[in-house]
Tab-separated table of C-alpha atoms and ligand atoms in Angstrom:
chain	number	residue	atom	x	y	z
A	13	MET	CA	0.000	0.000	0.000
A	14	THR	CA	1.339	3.465	-0.885
A	15	PRO	CA	1.878	5.450	2.299
A	16	LYS	CA	0.364	8.911	2.664
A	17	ILE	CA	3.122	10.968	4.158
A	18	LEU	CA	3.132	14.207	6.153
A	19	ILE	CA	6.396	16.049	6.729
A	20	ILE	CA	6.174	18.648	9.480
A	21	GLY	CA	9.006	21.161	9.198
A	22	ALA	CA	9.285	20.481	5.471
A	23	CYS	CA	10.915	23.825	4.640
A	24	GLY	CA	13.920	23.273	6.897
A	25	GLN	CA	17.365	21.920	6.090
A	26	ILE	CA	16.408	18.230	6.233
A	27	GLY	CA	12.751	18.589	5.281
A	28	SER	CA	13.324	20.391	2.003
A	29	GLU	CA	15.470	17.543	0.652
A	30	LEU	CA	13.631	14.653	2.300
A	31	THR	CA	10.279	15.877	0.934
A	32	MET	CA	11.536	15.915	-2.644
A	33	SER	CA	13.126	12.462	-2.299
A	34	LEU	CA	9.972	10.965	-0.806
A	35	ARG	CA	7.865	12.567	-3.552
A	36	GLN	CA	10.067	10.938	-6.176
A	37	ILE	CA	9.516	7.527	-4.638
A	38	HIS	CA	5.906	7.645	-3.472
A	39	GLY	CA	4.434	10.156	-5.924
A	40	ASN	CA	4.022	13.916	-5.451
A	41	LYS	CA	0.409	13.773	-4.341
A	42	ASN	CA	1.165	11.255	-1.599
A	43	VAL	CA	3.664	13.456	0.246
A	44	VAL	CA	2.238	16.480	2.061
A	45	ALA	CA	4.783	19.145	2.982
A	46	ALA	CA	3.871	21.248	6.030
A	47	ASP	CA	5.644	24.068	7.804
A	48	ILE	CA	4.881	27.156	9.859
A	49	ARG	CA	6.229	29.286	7.017
A	50	GLU	CA	6.440	29.162	3.255
A	51	GLY	CA	9.411	27.489	1.607
A	52	LYS	CA	10.917	27.128	-1.830
A	53	ASP	CA	8.554	27.186	-4.817
A	54	GLU	CA	9.614	23.678	-5.814
A	55	LEU	CA	8.479	22.340	-2.443
A	56	MET	CA	5.176	24.195	-2.370
A	57	THR	CA	4.134	23.535	-5.953
A	58	SER	CA	5.316	19.983	-6.674
A	59	GLY	CA	2.816	18.462	-4.238
A	60	PRO	CA	0.387	19.329	-1.433
A	61	PHE	CA	1.581	22.055	0.946
A	62	GLU	CA	0.026	23.178	4.250
A	63	ILE	CA	0.906	25.932	6.693
A	64	ILE	CA	0.620	24.387	10.152
A	65	ASN	CA	1.904	25.084	13.646
A	66	ALA	CA	3.374	21.848	15.033
A	67	MET	CA	2.501	22.995	18.564
A	68	ASP	CA	-1.238	23.125	17.822
A	69	TYR	CA	-2.652	19.636	18.339
A	70	ASP	CA	-5.971	20.314	16.580
A	71	VAL	CA	-4.280	21.776	13.529
A	72	VAL	CA	-1.920	18.797	13.225
A	73	LYS	CA	-4.799	16.346	13.761
A	74	ASN	CA	-6.975	18.080	11.132
A	75	CYS	CA	-4.142	17.956	8.635
A	76	VAL	CA	-3.609	14.234	9.294
A	77	GLU	CA	-7.332	13.532	8.869
A	78	LYS	CA	-7.782	15.780	5.838
A	79	HIS	CA	-5.017	14.000	3.908
A	80	GLN	CA	-5.602	10.525	5.405
A	81	ILE	CA	-1.986	10.433	6.511
A	82	THR	CA	-0.347	7.115	7.424
A	83	ASP	CA	3.283	8.174	8.063
A	84	VAL	CA	4.524	11.344	9.770
A	85	TYR	CA	8.047	12.785	9.798
A	86	LEU	CA	8.275	15.410	12.539
A	87	LEU	CA	11.224	17.643	11.686
A	88	ALA	CA	10.169	20.915	13.329
A	89	ALA	CA	12.550	21.708	16.193
A	90	MET	CA	14.682	24.411	17.742
A	91	LEU	CA	18.380	23.503	17.496
A	92	SER	CA	21.172	23.719	20.060
A	93	ALA	CA	22.498	27.272	19.733
A	94	THR	CA	19.088	28.981	19.436
A	95	GLY	CA	17.769	26.737	22.216
A	96	GLU	CA	20.329	28.213	24.628
A	97	LYS	CA	18.891	31.671	23.914
A	98	PHE	CA	15.255	30.593	24.328
A	99	PRO	CA	15.294	27.553	26.650
A	100	MET	CA	11.583	27.432	27.457
A	101	LYS	CA	10.568	27.981	23.849
A	102	ALA	CA	12.886	25.162	22.788
A	103	TRP	CA	11.378	22.861	25.416
A	104	ASP	CA	7.808	23.755	24.414
A	105	LEU	CA	8.323	23.370	20.680
A	106	ASN	CA	10.468	20.251	20.783
A	107	MET	CA	8.353	18.382	23.358
A	108	ASN	CA	4.785	19.466	22.563
A	109	SER	CA	5.143	18.731	18.870
A	110	LEU	CA	6.461	15.253	19.695
A	111	PHE	CA	3.644	14.482	22.135
A	112	HIS	CA	1.066	15.538	19.551
A	113	VAL	CA	2.263	13.047	16.965
A	114	LEU	CA	2.960	10.279	19.503
A	115	ASN	CA	-0.615	10.642	20.750
A	116	LEU	CA	-2.018	10.612	17.212
A	117	ALA	CA	-0.111	7.354	16.639
A	118	LYS	CA	-1.290	5.937	19.977
A	119	ASP	CA	-4.889	6.722	18.993
A	120	GLY	CA	-4.423	4.927	15.669
A	121	LEU	CA	-4.630	8.019	13.436
A	122	ILE	CA	-1.154	7.421	12.050
A	123	LYS	CA	0.704	4.170	11.522
A	124	LYS	CA	4.370	5.103	11.458
A	125	LEU	CA	6.351	7.984	12.880
A	126	PHE	CA	9.851	9.341	12.270
A	127	TRP	CA	11.341	11.661	14.854
A	128	PRO	CA	14.945	12.868	14.713
A	129	SER	CA	17.226	12.782	17.705
A	130	SER	CA	20.770	14.121	17.736
A	131	ILE	CA	24.350	13.751	18.933
A	132	ALA	CA	23.244	16.463	21.395
A	133	VAL	CA	21.760	13.735	23.631
A	134	PHE	CA	25.319	13.082	24.793
A	135	GLY	CA	27.202	15.240	27.265
A	136	PRO	CA	30.581	15.869	28.873
A	137	THR	CA	30.538	12.576	30.812
A	138	THR	CA	29.953	10.497	27.652
A	139	PRO	CA	32.983	8.732	26.095
A	140	ARG	CA	33.756	11.096	23.222
A	141	GLU	CA	35.522	8.837	20.772
A	142	ASN	CA	33.526	6.234	18.908
A	143	THR	CA	30.622	6.966	21.263
A	144	PRO	CA	28.679	3.744	21.917
A	145	GLN	CA	24.960	3.291	21.272
A	146	PHE	CA	24.287	2.701	24.966
A	147	THR	CA	26.349	4.908	27.245
A	148	ILE	CA	26.248	7.717	29.797
A	149	MET	CA	23.989	10.536	28.599
A	150	GLU	CA	24.033	13.760	30.590
A	151	PRO	CA	23.300	16.482	28.013
A	152	THR	CA	24.003	20.059	29.079
A	153	THR	CA	22.056	21.966	26.403
A	154	VAL	CA	18.302	22.416	26.499
A	155	TYR	CA	18.179	21.013	22.961
A	156	GLY	CA	20.031	17.893	24.133
A	157	ILE	CA	17.702	17.574	27.108
A	158	THR	CA	14.651	17.715	24.811
A	159	LYS	CA	16.147	15.110	22.495
A	160	GLN	CA	17.074	12.751	25.315
A	161	THR	CA	13.651	13.154	26.929
A	162	GLY	CA	12.023	12.636	23.535
A	163	GLU	CA	13.952	9.396	23.062
A	164	ARG	CA	12.665	8.091	26.394
A	165	TRP	CA	9.096	8.960	25.405
A	166	CYS	CA	9.429	7.342	21.970
A	167	GLU	CA	10.611	4.109	23.557
A	168	TYR	CA	7.862	4.342	26.170
A	169	TYR	CA	5.107	4.822	23.557
A	170	HIS	CA	6.481	1.883	21.602
A	171	ASN	CA	6.667	-0.441	24.602
A	172	LYS	CA	3.439	0.628	26.218
A	173	TYR	CA	1.164	1.393	23.266
A	174	GLY	CA	2.881	-0.361	20.348
A	175	VAL	CA	3.560	2.909	18.514
A	176	ASP	CA	5.795	2.301	15.473
A	177	VAL	CA	8.200	5.168	16.042
A	178	ARG	CA	11.677	5.207	14.502
A	179	SER	CA	14.519	7.577	15.186
A	180	ILE	CA	18.095	8.465	14.293
A	181	ARG	CA	20.601	10.520	16.265
A	182	TYR	CA	21.712	12.782	13.407
A	183	PRO	CA	25.241	14.145	13.456
A	184	GLY	CA	25.855	17.655	12.055
A	185	LEU	CA	24.280	17.739	8.597
A	186	ILE	CA	25.928	19.362	5.612
A	187	SER	CA	23.954	20.409	2.561
A	188	TRP	CA	23.920	23.109	-0.089
A	189	LYS	CA	20.213	23.383	-0.943
A	190	THR	CA	18.804	24.832	2.301
A	191	LEU	CA	20.696	26.486	5.154
A	192	PRO	CA	20.592	24.987	8.643
A	193	GLY	CA	19.387	27.314	11.388
A	194	GLY	CA	20.679	27.777	14.899
A	195	GLY	CA	22.904	24.722	15.336
A	196	THR	CA	26.425	24.281	16.680
A	197	THR	CA	27.488	22.276	13.639
A	198	ASP	CA	26.309	25.003	11.210
A	199	TYR	CA	29.891	26.224	10.706
A	200	ALA	CA	30.495	23.236	8.418
A	201	VAL	CA	27.860	24.631	6.026
A	202	ASP	CA	28.643	28.364	6.456
A	203	ILE	CA	32.280	27.724	5.609
A	204	PHE	CA	31.421	26.706	2.032
A	205	HIS	CA	29.233	29.758	1.419
A	206	LYS	CA	31.936	32.110	2.742
A	207	ALA	CA	34.725	30.269	0.939
A	208	ILE	CA	33.006	30.895	-2.382
A	209	LYS	CA	31.930	34.450	-1.587
A	210	ASP	CA	34.940	35.830	0.377
A	211	ASN	CA	37.626	33.153	0.064
A	212	ALA	CA	37.831	33.401	3.880
A	213	TYR	CA	35.969	32.179	6.937
A	214	ASP	CA	36.064	33.146	10.594
A	215	CYS	CA	35.035	30.016	12.476
A	216	PHE	CA	33.051	30.104	15.733
A	217	LEU	CA	34.671	26.833	16.877
A	218	SER	CA	38.382	26.312	17.518
A	219	GLU	CA	40.544	24.579	14.941
A	220	ASN	CA	40.799	21.159	16.592
A	221	THR	CA	37.161	20.682	17.568
A	222	ALA	CA	36.213	17.302	16.105
A	223	LEU	CA	32.498	16.611	15.614
A	224	PRO	CA	30.525	13.864	13.864
A	225	MET	CA	29.098	15.110	10.545
A	226	MET	CA	27.244	13.755	7.529
A	227	TYR	CA	26.445	14.864	3.999
A	228	MET	CA	22.702	15.346	3.464
A	229	ASP	CA	22.332	12.654	0.780
A	230	ASP	CA	23.494	10.099	3.330
A	231	ALA	CA	21.159	11.494	5.997
A	232	VAL	CA	18.153	11.377	3.653
A	233	ARG	CA	19.042	7.829	2.610
A	234	ALA	CA	19.374	6.783	6.278
A	235	THR	CA	15.982	8.299	7.080
A	236	MET	CA	14.287	6.533	4.204
A	237	SER	CA	16.011	3.201	5.016
A	238	ILE	CA	14.993	3.173	8.656
A	239	MET	CA	11.415	3.982	7.656
A	240	GLU	CA	11.338	1.269	4.978
A	241	ALA	CA	12.802	-1.458	7.207
A	242	PRO	CA	10.391	-4.095	8.522
A	243	SER	CA	9.139	-3.178	11.972
A	244	ASP	CA	10.755	-6.170	13.692
A	245	ALA	CA	14.192	-5.128	12.356
A	246	ILE	CA	13.977	-1.906	14.352
A	247	LYS	CA	15.145	-3.185	17.695
A	248	ILE	CA	16.029	0.178	19.202
A	249	ARG	CA	13.001	2.390	19.739
A	250	SER	CA	14.757	5.254	21.481
A	251	SER	CA	17.132	6.324	18.690
A	252	TYR	CA	19.976	4.895	16.614
A	253	ASN	CA	23.516	6.283	16.606
A	254	LEU	CA	24.467	7.352	13.098
A	255	GLY	CA	28.135	7.889	12.287
A	256	GLY	CA	29.396	9.286	9.046
A	257	ILE	CA	32.400	11.535	8.887
A	258	SER	CA	34.301	13.063	11.759
A	259	PHE	CA	36.414	16.168	11.162
A	260	THR	CA	37.712	19.399	12.707
A	261	PRO	CA	37.498	22.954	11.308
A	262	ASP	CA	41.197	22.652	10.484
A	263	MET	CA	40.627	19.495	8.446
A	264	ILE	CA	37.749	20.960	6.431
A	265	SER	CA	39.732	24.144	5.848
A	266	LYS	CA	42.658	22.115	4.451
A	267	GLU	CA	40.287	20.200	2.200
A	268	ILE	CA	38.785	23.460	0.884
A	269	LYS	CA	42.326	24.753	0.210
A	270	THR	CA	42.916	21.887	-2.198
A	271	HIS	CA	40.234	23.574	-4.368
A	272	LEU	CA	40.802	27.223	-3.353
A	273	PRO	CA	44.502	27.562	-2.485
A	274	ASP	CA	44.158	31.155	-1.192
A	275	PHE	CA	41.334	30.332	1.220
A	276	LYS	CA	41.972	31.928	4.643
A	277	MET	CA	40.637	30.442	7.854
A	278	SER	CA	40.552	32.265	11.201
A	279	TYR	CA	39.082	31.283	14.551
A	280	THR	CA	36.943	33.272	17.001
A	281	PRO	CA	35.266	30.693	19.258
A	282	ASP	CA	32.046	31.842	20.944
A	283	PHE	CA	29.492	30.211	23.306
A	284	ARG	CA	29.003	27.371	20.841
A	285	GLN	CA	32.511	26.087	21.645
A	286	ALA	CA	31.326	24.825	25.050
A	287	ILE	CA	28.429	23.020	23.368
A	288	ALA	CA	30.737	21.353	20.847
A	289	ASP	CA	33.164	20.373	23.609
A	290	SER	CA	30.374	18.495	25.374
A	291	TRP	CA	29.481	16.414	22.297
A	292	PRO	CA	31.094	13.279	20.814
A	293	MET	CA	33.979	13.548	18.372
A	294	SER	CA	32.965	10.370	16.517
A	295	ILE	CA	30.120	7.856	16.717
A	296	ASP	CA	29.823	4.080	16.726
A	297	ASP	CA	26.839	3.156	14.565
A	298	THR	CA	27.238	-0.633	14.565
A	299	ALA	CA	23.646	-1.107	15.744
A	300	ALA	CA	22.276	0.756	12.690
A	301	GLN	CA	24.601	-1.261	10.440
A	302	ASN	CA	23.410	-4.550	11.921
A	303	ASP	CA	19.702	-3.814	12.262
A	304	TRP	CA	18.897	-1.997	9.006
A	305	ASN	CA	22.095	-2.313	6.949
A	306	TRP	CA	23.282	1.250	7.342
A	307	LYS	CA	26.449	2.375	5.549
A	308	HIS	CA	27.464	5.952	4.754
A	309	ASN	CA	28.859	6.886	1.326
A	310	TYR	CA	30.336	10.372	1.548
A	311	ASP	CA	33.727	11.112	3.090
A	312	LEU	CA	35.175	14.590	3.724
A	313	LYS	CA	36.790	14.798	0.283
A	314	GLU	CA	33.701	13.799	-1.679
A	315	MET	CA	31.459	16.048	0.414
A	316	THR	CA	33.761	19.041	-0.109
A	317	ASN	CA	33.741	18.362	-3.857
A	318	VAL	CA	29.955	18.330	-4.159
A	319	MET	CA	29.441	21.288	-1.841
A	320	LEU	CA	31.872	23.530	-3.713
A	321	LYS	CA	30.687	22.361	-7.109
A	322	ASN	CA	27.002	22.970	-6.401
A	323	LEU	CA	27.425	26.250	-4.530
A	324	SER	CA	29.765	27.666	-7.193
A	325	THR	CA	27.283	26.852	-9.934
A	326	GLU	CA	24.501	28.467	-7.902
A	327	THR	CA	26.357	31.760	-7.536
A	328	VAL	CA	27.431	32.031	-11.180
B	12	LIG	N1	23.122	20.063	14.163
B	12	LIG	C1	22.532	20.111	15.464
B	12	LIG	C2	22.988	21.300	16.219
B	12	LIG	O1	24.103	21.716	16.002
B	12	LIG	C3	22.874	18.877	16.239
B	12	LIG	O2	21.870	17.958	16.086
B	12	LIG	O3	22.279	21.790	17.040
């Protein structure tokens, strides 16, 4: 049976690419894009589009009923850096929106749910290298606290009510189509825009800050794979670690210099440095590999190639 899909937060960094990929596979009319604001023309005109506030239960429920939705991807969230500026808003948005869709699934209005978690669930007491799936988790950001709490609730709704919820702990995501907003890993996207525009970048993290990262094509593929896997293959109902690449600002700067030899990198760490220092440097995603055959494709070199190629063409 063809699923009827609703993507909440469809105009954001992940949503804008995931929506188009899902439309290609399931047909434009079967994938409803929804966001609190308008997005790119392509997204709003290639299939159904709704303006909805993810915090309003009735609005979300009406949208699900109107389009006879079976699968929901809830991507609306406030990320780590913005969350530190508006802690209560981050808590309200990230938690209320999740409860709304979990309850719709519990009540049988939707069949399958995707909810993203993050490397932000980890904290300074977590082993930082090759961070295991099951380990100490004492997040220090409000964003991390919402993601860790959300994971507990996802698992609870699965165990208690049989809700088919699936989740990935995304690393920092790198893409050229839509900008990220308000994250600590955003430097790894900004750097490409500034490299092309100014041939220079002043980084808000220090040069040796290693973080787990992933190119968007891999992240979209991971999201679609976990959602396509048979339910009994999904053994972890909190959230799966997802590895990918691990690099520092210095490493990405050197890679950019192989294309733009005069590129200049400088460093002015701000409050986001403390957030990055509390997160893993690399991730062990063996569980995702074993349970739903996960394998990433893009390394730092390949990602740098595609980012520079696509952004240069865009600005010509
Ligand atoms: N990219 C996110 C952030 O930096 C982490 O999930 O907040």
